[in-house]
Coordinates of C-alpha atoms in Angstrom, one line a residue:
M1 CA -26.2 -12.5 13.7
L2 CA -26.8 -8.8 13.5
K3 CA -30.0 -6.8 14.0
K4 CA -31.1 -4.2 11.5
T5 CA -30.6 -0.7 12.9
R6 CA -32.9 2.2 12.6
K7 CA -31.3 5.4 11.3
K8 CA -31.6 8.6 13.1
T9 CA -32.5 11.8 11.3
A10 CA -29.5 13.9 12.4
L11 CA -25.8 13.3 12.6
P12 CA -22.8 15.1 14.1
A13 CA -19.9 16.1 11.9
V14 CA -18.3 13.0 10.4
C15 CA -14.7 13.0 9.0
A16 CA -13.4 9.9 7.1
V17 CA -9.8 9.2 7.8
I18 CA -8.5 7.2 4.9
V19 CA -5.3 5.4 5.9
A20 CA -3.1 4.9 2.9
A21 CA 0.4 4.9 4.3
G22 CA 1.4 1.3 3.7
S23 CA 4.4 0.1 1.7
S24 CA 2.5 -2.5 -0.5
R25 CA 5.2 -5.1 0.3
R26 CA 2.9 -8.0 -0.7
M27 CA 2.5 -6.4 -4.1
G28 CA 6.2 -6.6 -4.7
G29 CA 6.7 -2.9 -3.8
E30 CA 4.4 -1.7 -6.5
N31 CA 2.0 1.0 -5.1
K32 CA -1.3 -1.0 -5.0
L33 CA -3.4 2.1 -4.5
L34 CA -2.4 3.4 -7.9
L35 CA -3.1 0.1 -9.7
P36 CA -6.0 0.2 -12.1
L37 CA -9.3 -1.3 -11.0
G38 CA -12.0 -1.1 -13.7
G39 CA -9.8 1.5 -15.4
V40 CA -9.7 3.7 -12.3
P41 CA -6.9 3.7 -9.6
V42 CA -7.8 1.8 -6.5
L43 CA -7.5 4.9 -4.3
A44 CA -9.9 6.8 -6.5
H45 CA -12.6 4.2 -5.9
T46 CA -12.0 4.5 -2.2
L47 CA -12.2 8.2 -2.0
S48 CA -15.2 8.3 -4.3
A49 CA -17.1 6.0 -2.0
F50 CA -16.8 8.6 0.8
E51 CA -17.3 11.5 -1.5
K52 CA -20.7 10.1 -2.5
C53 CA -21.8 9.2 1.1
A54 CA -24.2 11.8 2.4
A55 CA -23.3 10.9 6.0
V56 CA -19.7 12.0 5.6
R57 CA -18.8 15.7 5.7
D58 CA -15.0 15.7 5.4
I59 CA -12.2 13.4 4.2
V60 CA -8.6 13.4 5.5
L61 CA -6.1 11.2 3.6
V62 CA -3.0 9.9 5.4
C63 CA -0.1 8.6 3.4
R64 CA 3.7 8.4 3.0
E65 CA 5.4 11.7 2.4
Q66 CA 6.4 10.8 -1.2
D67 CA 2.7 10.1 -2.0
I68 CA 1.3 13.4 -0.8
V69 CA 1.6 15.2 -4.2
P70 CA 0.5 12.3 -6.4
Y71 CA -2.5 11.5 -4.1
T72 CA -3.5 15.2 -4.0
E73 CA -3.4 15.3 -7.8
L74 CA -5.4 12.1 -8.0
A75 CA -8.1 13.5 -5.7
R76 CA -8.3 16.6 -7.7
A77 CA -8.6 14.7 -11.0
Y78 CA -11.5 12.6 -9.7
G79 CA -13.4 15.5 -8.1
I80 CA -13.0 14.6 -4.5
S81 CA -14.4 17.9 -3.1
K82 CA -14.7 16.7 0.5
L83 CA -10.9 16.2 0.8
R84 CA -9.7 18.7 3.4
T85 CA -6.0 17.7 3.5
V86 CA -3.5 15.0 2.6
T87 CA -1.1 14.5 5.6
R88 CA 1.9 12.4 6.3
G89 CA 1.4 9.2 8.2
G90 CA 3.6 7.5 10.8
D91 CA 5.6 4.3 11.2
S92 CA 2.6 2.4 12.5
R93 CA -1.1 2.3 11.9
T94 CA -1.6 3.9 15.4
A95 CA 0.6 6.8 14.5
S96 CA -1.0 7.2 11.1
V97 CA -4.5 7.3 12.5
L98 CA -3.4 9.8 15.1
A99 CA -2.1 12.0 12.3
G100 CA -5.4 11.8 10.6
I101 CA -7.4 12.7 13.7
A102 CA -5.1 15.7 14.3
A103 CA -5.7 16.9 10.7
A104 CA -9.5 16.6 10.9
P105 CA -11.6 19.7 11.3
E106 CA -11.9 20.9 14.9
D107 CA -15.6 20.3 15.1
T108 CA -15.4 16.7 14.0
A109 CA -17.5 14.5 16.3
L110 CA -17.2 11.1 14.7
V111 CA -14.1 9.7 12.9
A112 CA -14.6 6.9 10.3
V113 CA -11.2 5.2 9.9
H114 CA -11.0 3.3 6.6
D115 CA -8.3 1.4 4.7
G116 CA -7.3 3.1 1.5
A117 CA -7.0 -0.4 0.0
R118 CA -10.7 -1.2 0.4
P119 CA -12.1 0.4 -2.8
L120 CA -15.4 -1.4 -3.0
V121 CA -17.0 -0.3 0.3
S122 CA -20.7 0.6 -0.3
E123 CA -22.6 3.6 1.0
A124 CA -24.8 1.3 2.9
V125 CA -21.9 -0.2 4.9
I126 CA -20.4 3.3 5.6
T127 CA -23.7 4.8 6.6
E128 CA -24.8 2.0 9.0
A129 CA -21.5 2.1 10.9
I130 CA -21.7 5.9 11.2
Y131 CA -25.3 5.9 12.6
V132 CA -24.6 3.1 15.0
A133 CA -21.4 4.8 16.3
A134 CA -23.4 8.1 16.7
E135 CA -25.7 6.2 19.0
Y136 CA -23.3 3.9 20.9
G137 CA -19.9 5.5 20.5
A138 CA -18.1 2.9 18.4
A139 CA -19.1 0.6 15.5
A140 CA -17.4 -1.6 12.8
P141 CA -18.8 -3.7 9.9
V142 CA -18.3 -7.4 10.1
V143 CA -19.1 -10.4 7.9
P144 CA -19.7 -14.0 9.1
V145 CA -16.8 -16.4 8.7
K146 CA -17.6 -18.9 5.9
D147 CA -14.8 -21.5 6.5
S148 CA -14.7 -24.0 9.4
I149 CA -12.2 -22.8 11.9
K150 CA -9.8 -25.0 13.9
R151 CA -7.5 -24.3 16.8
I152 CA -4.0 -25.5 16.1
E153 CA -1.5 -26.7 18.8
N154 CA 2.0 -28.0 17.9
G155 CA 1.1 -28.4 14.3
C156 CA -2.0 -30.5 14.9
I157 CA -5.8 -29.7 15.0
A158 CA -6.7 -29.4 18.6
A159 CA -10.3 -28.3 18.6
D160 CA -13.1 -26.9 16.6
V161 CA -14.0 -23.2 17.1
P162 CA -17.8 -22.5 16.7
R163 CA -18.1 -20.6 13.5
D164 CA -21.3 -18.8 14.5
T165 CA -19.3 -16.9 17.2
L166 CA -16.8 -15.6 14.7
A167 CA -16.7 -12.7 12.2
A168 CA -14.2 -10.9 10.0
V169 CA -14.0 -7.2 10.8
Q170 CA -13.8 -4.6 8.1
T171 CA -13.6 -0.9 7.8
P172 CA -14.8 1.9 8.1
Q173 CA -14.5 1.6 11.9
V174 CA -16.3 4.6 13.4
F175 CA -15.7 6.1 16.8
R176 CA -16.4 9.2 18.8
R177 CA -13.4 11.4 18.1
E178 CA -12.4 11.9 21.7
T179 CA -12.6 8.2 22.5
L180 CA -10.4 7.2 19.6
L181 CA -7.9 10.0 20.2
H182 CA -7.6 9.2 23.9
T183 CA -7.2 5.5 23.2
L184 CA -4.5 5.8 20.6
Q185 CA -2.6 8.4 22.6
Q186 CA -2.6 6.0 25.5
A187 CA -1.3 3.3 23.2
A188 CA 1.4 5.5 21.8
W189 CA 2.6 6.5 25.3
A190 CA 2.7 2.9 26.4
G191 CA 4.6 1.9 23.2
R192 CA 1.7 -0.4 22.1
T193 CA 0.7 -0.7 18.4
F194 CA -2.5 -2.1 17.0
T195 CA -3.2 -3.2 13.4
D196 CA -7.0 -2.7 14.1
D197 CA -8.5 0.3 15.7
C198 CA -11.3 -1.7 17.3
A199 CA -8.7 -3.7 19.2
A200 CA -7.2 -0.5 20.6
V201 CA -10.6 0.8 21.7
E202 CA -11.6 -2.5 23.2
A203 CA -8.4 -2.7 25.1
C204 CA -9.5 0.5 27.0
G205 CA -12.9 -1.1 27.9
Q206 CA -15.1 0.5 25.1
T207 CA -17.6 -1.8 23.5
V208 CA -17.7 -1.8 19.7
R209 CA -21.0 -2.5 18.1
A210 CA -21.0 -4.8 15.1
T211 CA -22.8 -3.6 11.9
H212 CA -23.4 -5.2 8.5
G213 CA -20.3 -5.6 6.3
S214 CA -20.1 -6.9 2.8
Y215 CA -18.1 -9.7 1.2
E216 CA -17.4 -7.3 -1.6
N217 CA -15.6 -4.9 0.8
I218 CA -12.3 -6.7 0.3
K219 CA -8.9 -5.3 1.1
I220 CA -6.4 -5.2 -1.8
T221 CA -3.3 -6.9 -0.5
T222 CA -2.1 -9.3 -3.2
P223 CA -2.4 -9.4 -7.0
E224 CA -5.2 -12.0 -6.6
D225 CA -7.3 -9.4 -4.7
I226 CA -7.2 -7.2 -7.8
A227 CA -8.7 -10.0 -9.8
S228 CA -11.4 -10.6 -7.2
A229 CA -12.3 -6.9 -7.1
E230 CA -12.5 -6.8 -10.9
A231 CA -14.9 -9.7 -10.8
F232 CA -17.1 -7.8 -8.2
L233 CA -17.1 -4.7 -10.4
Q234 CA -18.1 -6.8 -13.4
Q235 CA -21.0 -8.3 -11.5
E236 CA -22.3 -4.8 -10.7
A237 CA -22.0 -3.8 -14.3
D238 CA -23.9 -6.8 -15.6

């Protein structure tokens, strides 16, 4: 489905914008980013992945106002030296990502937007998306859909959807800073919100290149996801 990409030797300045401003409603209100995963908070795993990635120069963390102090302390405790600031997010993902872009260093050329609740992202997944975005302007990791997909009409199966044309998109989604900034500003002015940054960029006519994701790069949304993530960690340890 995807072709292997050849890495270039030089990269512009890359800032990871970690979006962690959600309310954890499907966790019953408990802050999922502070839940232990292998004995370490979920958010610490996420930040550490970008701390260790050589292609990332800076990190900006976007969160709720009440989380600024505890998240800052968490980052300090786990040695996240690339963290430049922890800033308050908005009422929507679009507003939160815009806040992250505004807080990034002025010379940032590429922005890698990542869900704070995806703690098992690998350096390989991050790096490939960054290099492809550096060449083409926008990239996002995807994984092929495993299940058979059906189109439903009026509660009945209406048609098959070819599985080989579908993929589940993940993060980090990487864009040229000016492209993403312009796109999200236009969306904000028009009163449009997007749950996925690729969708916002695609709506303005920008093509997003697909890169290799990983089935381990899951998003922690429900208690069952914690169990799945623990299992992946155990596989790595064995």
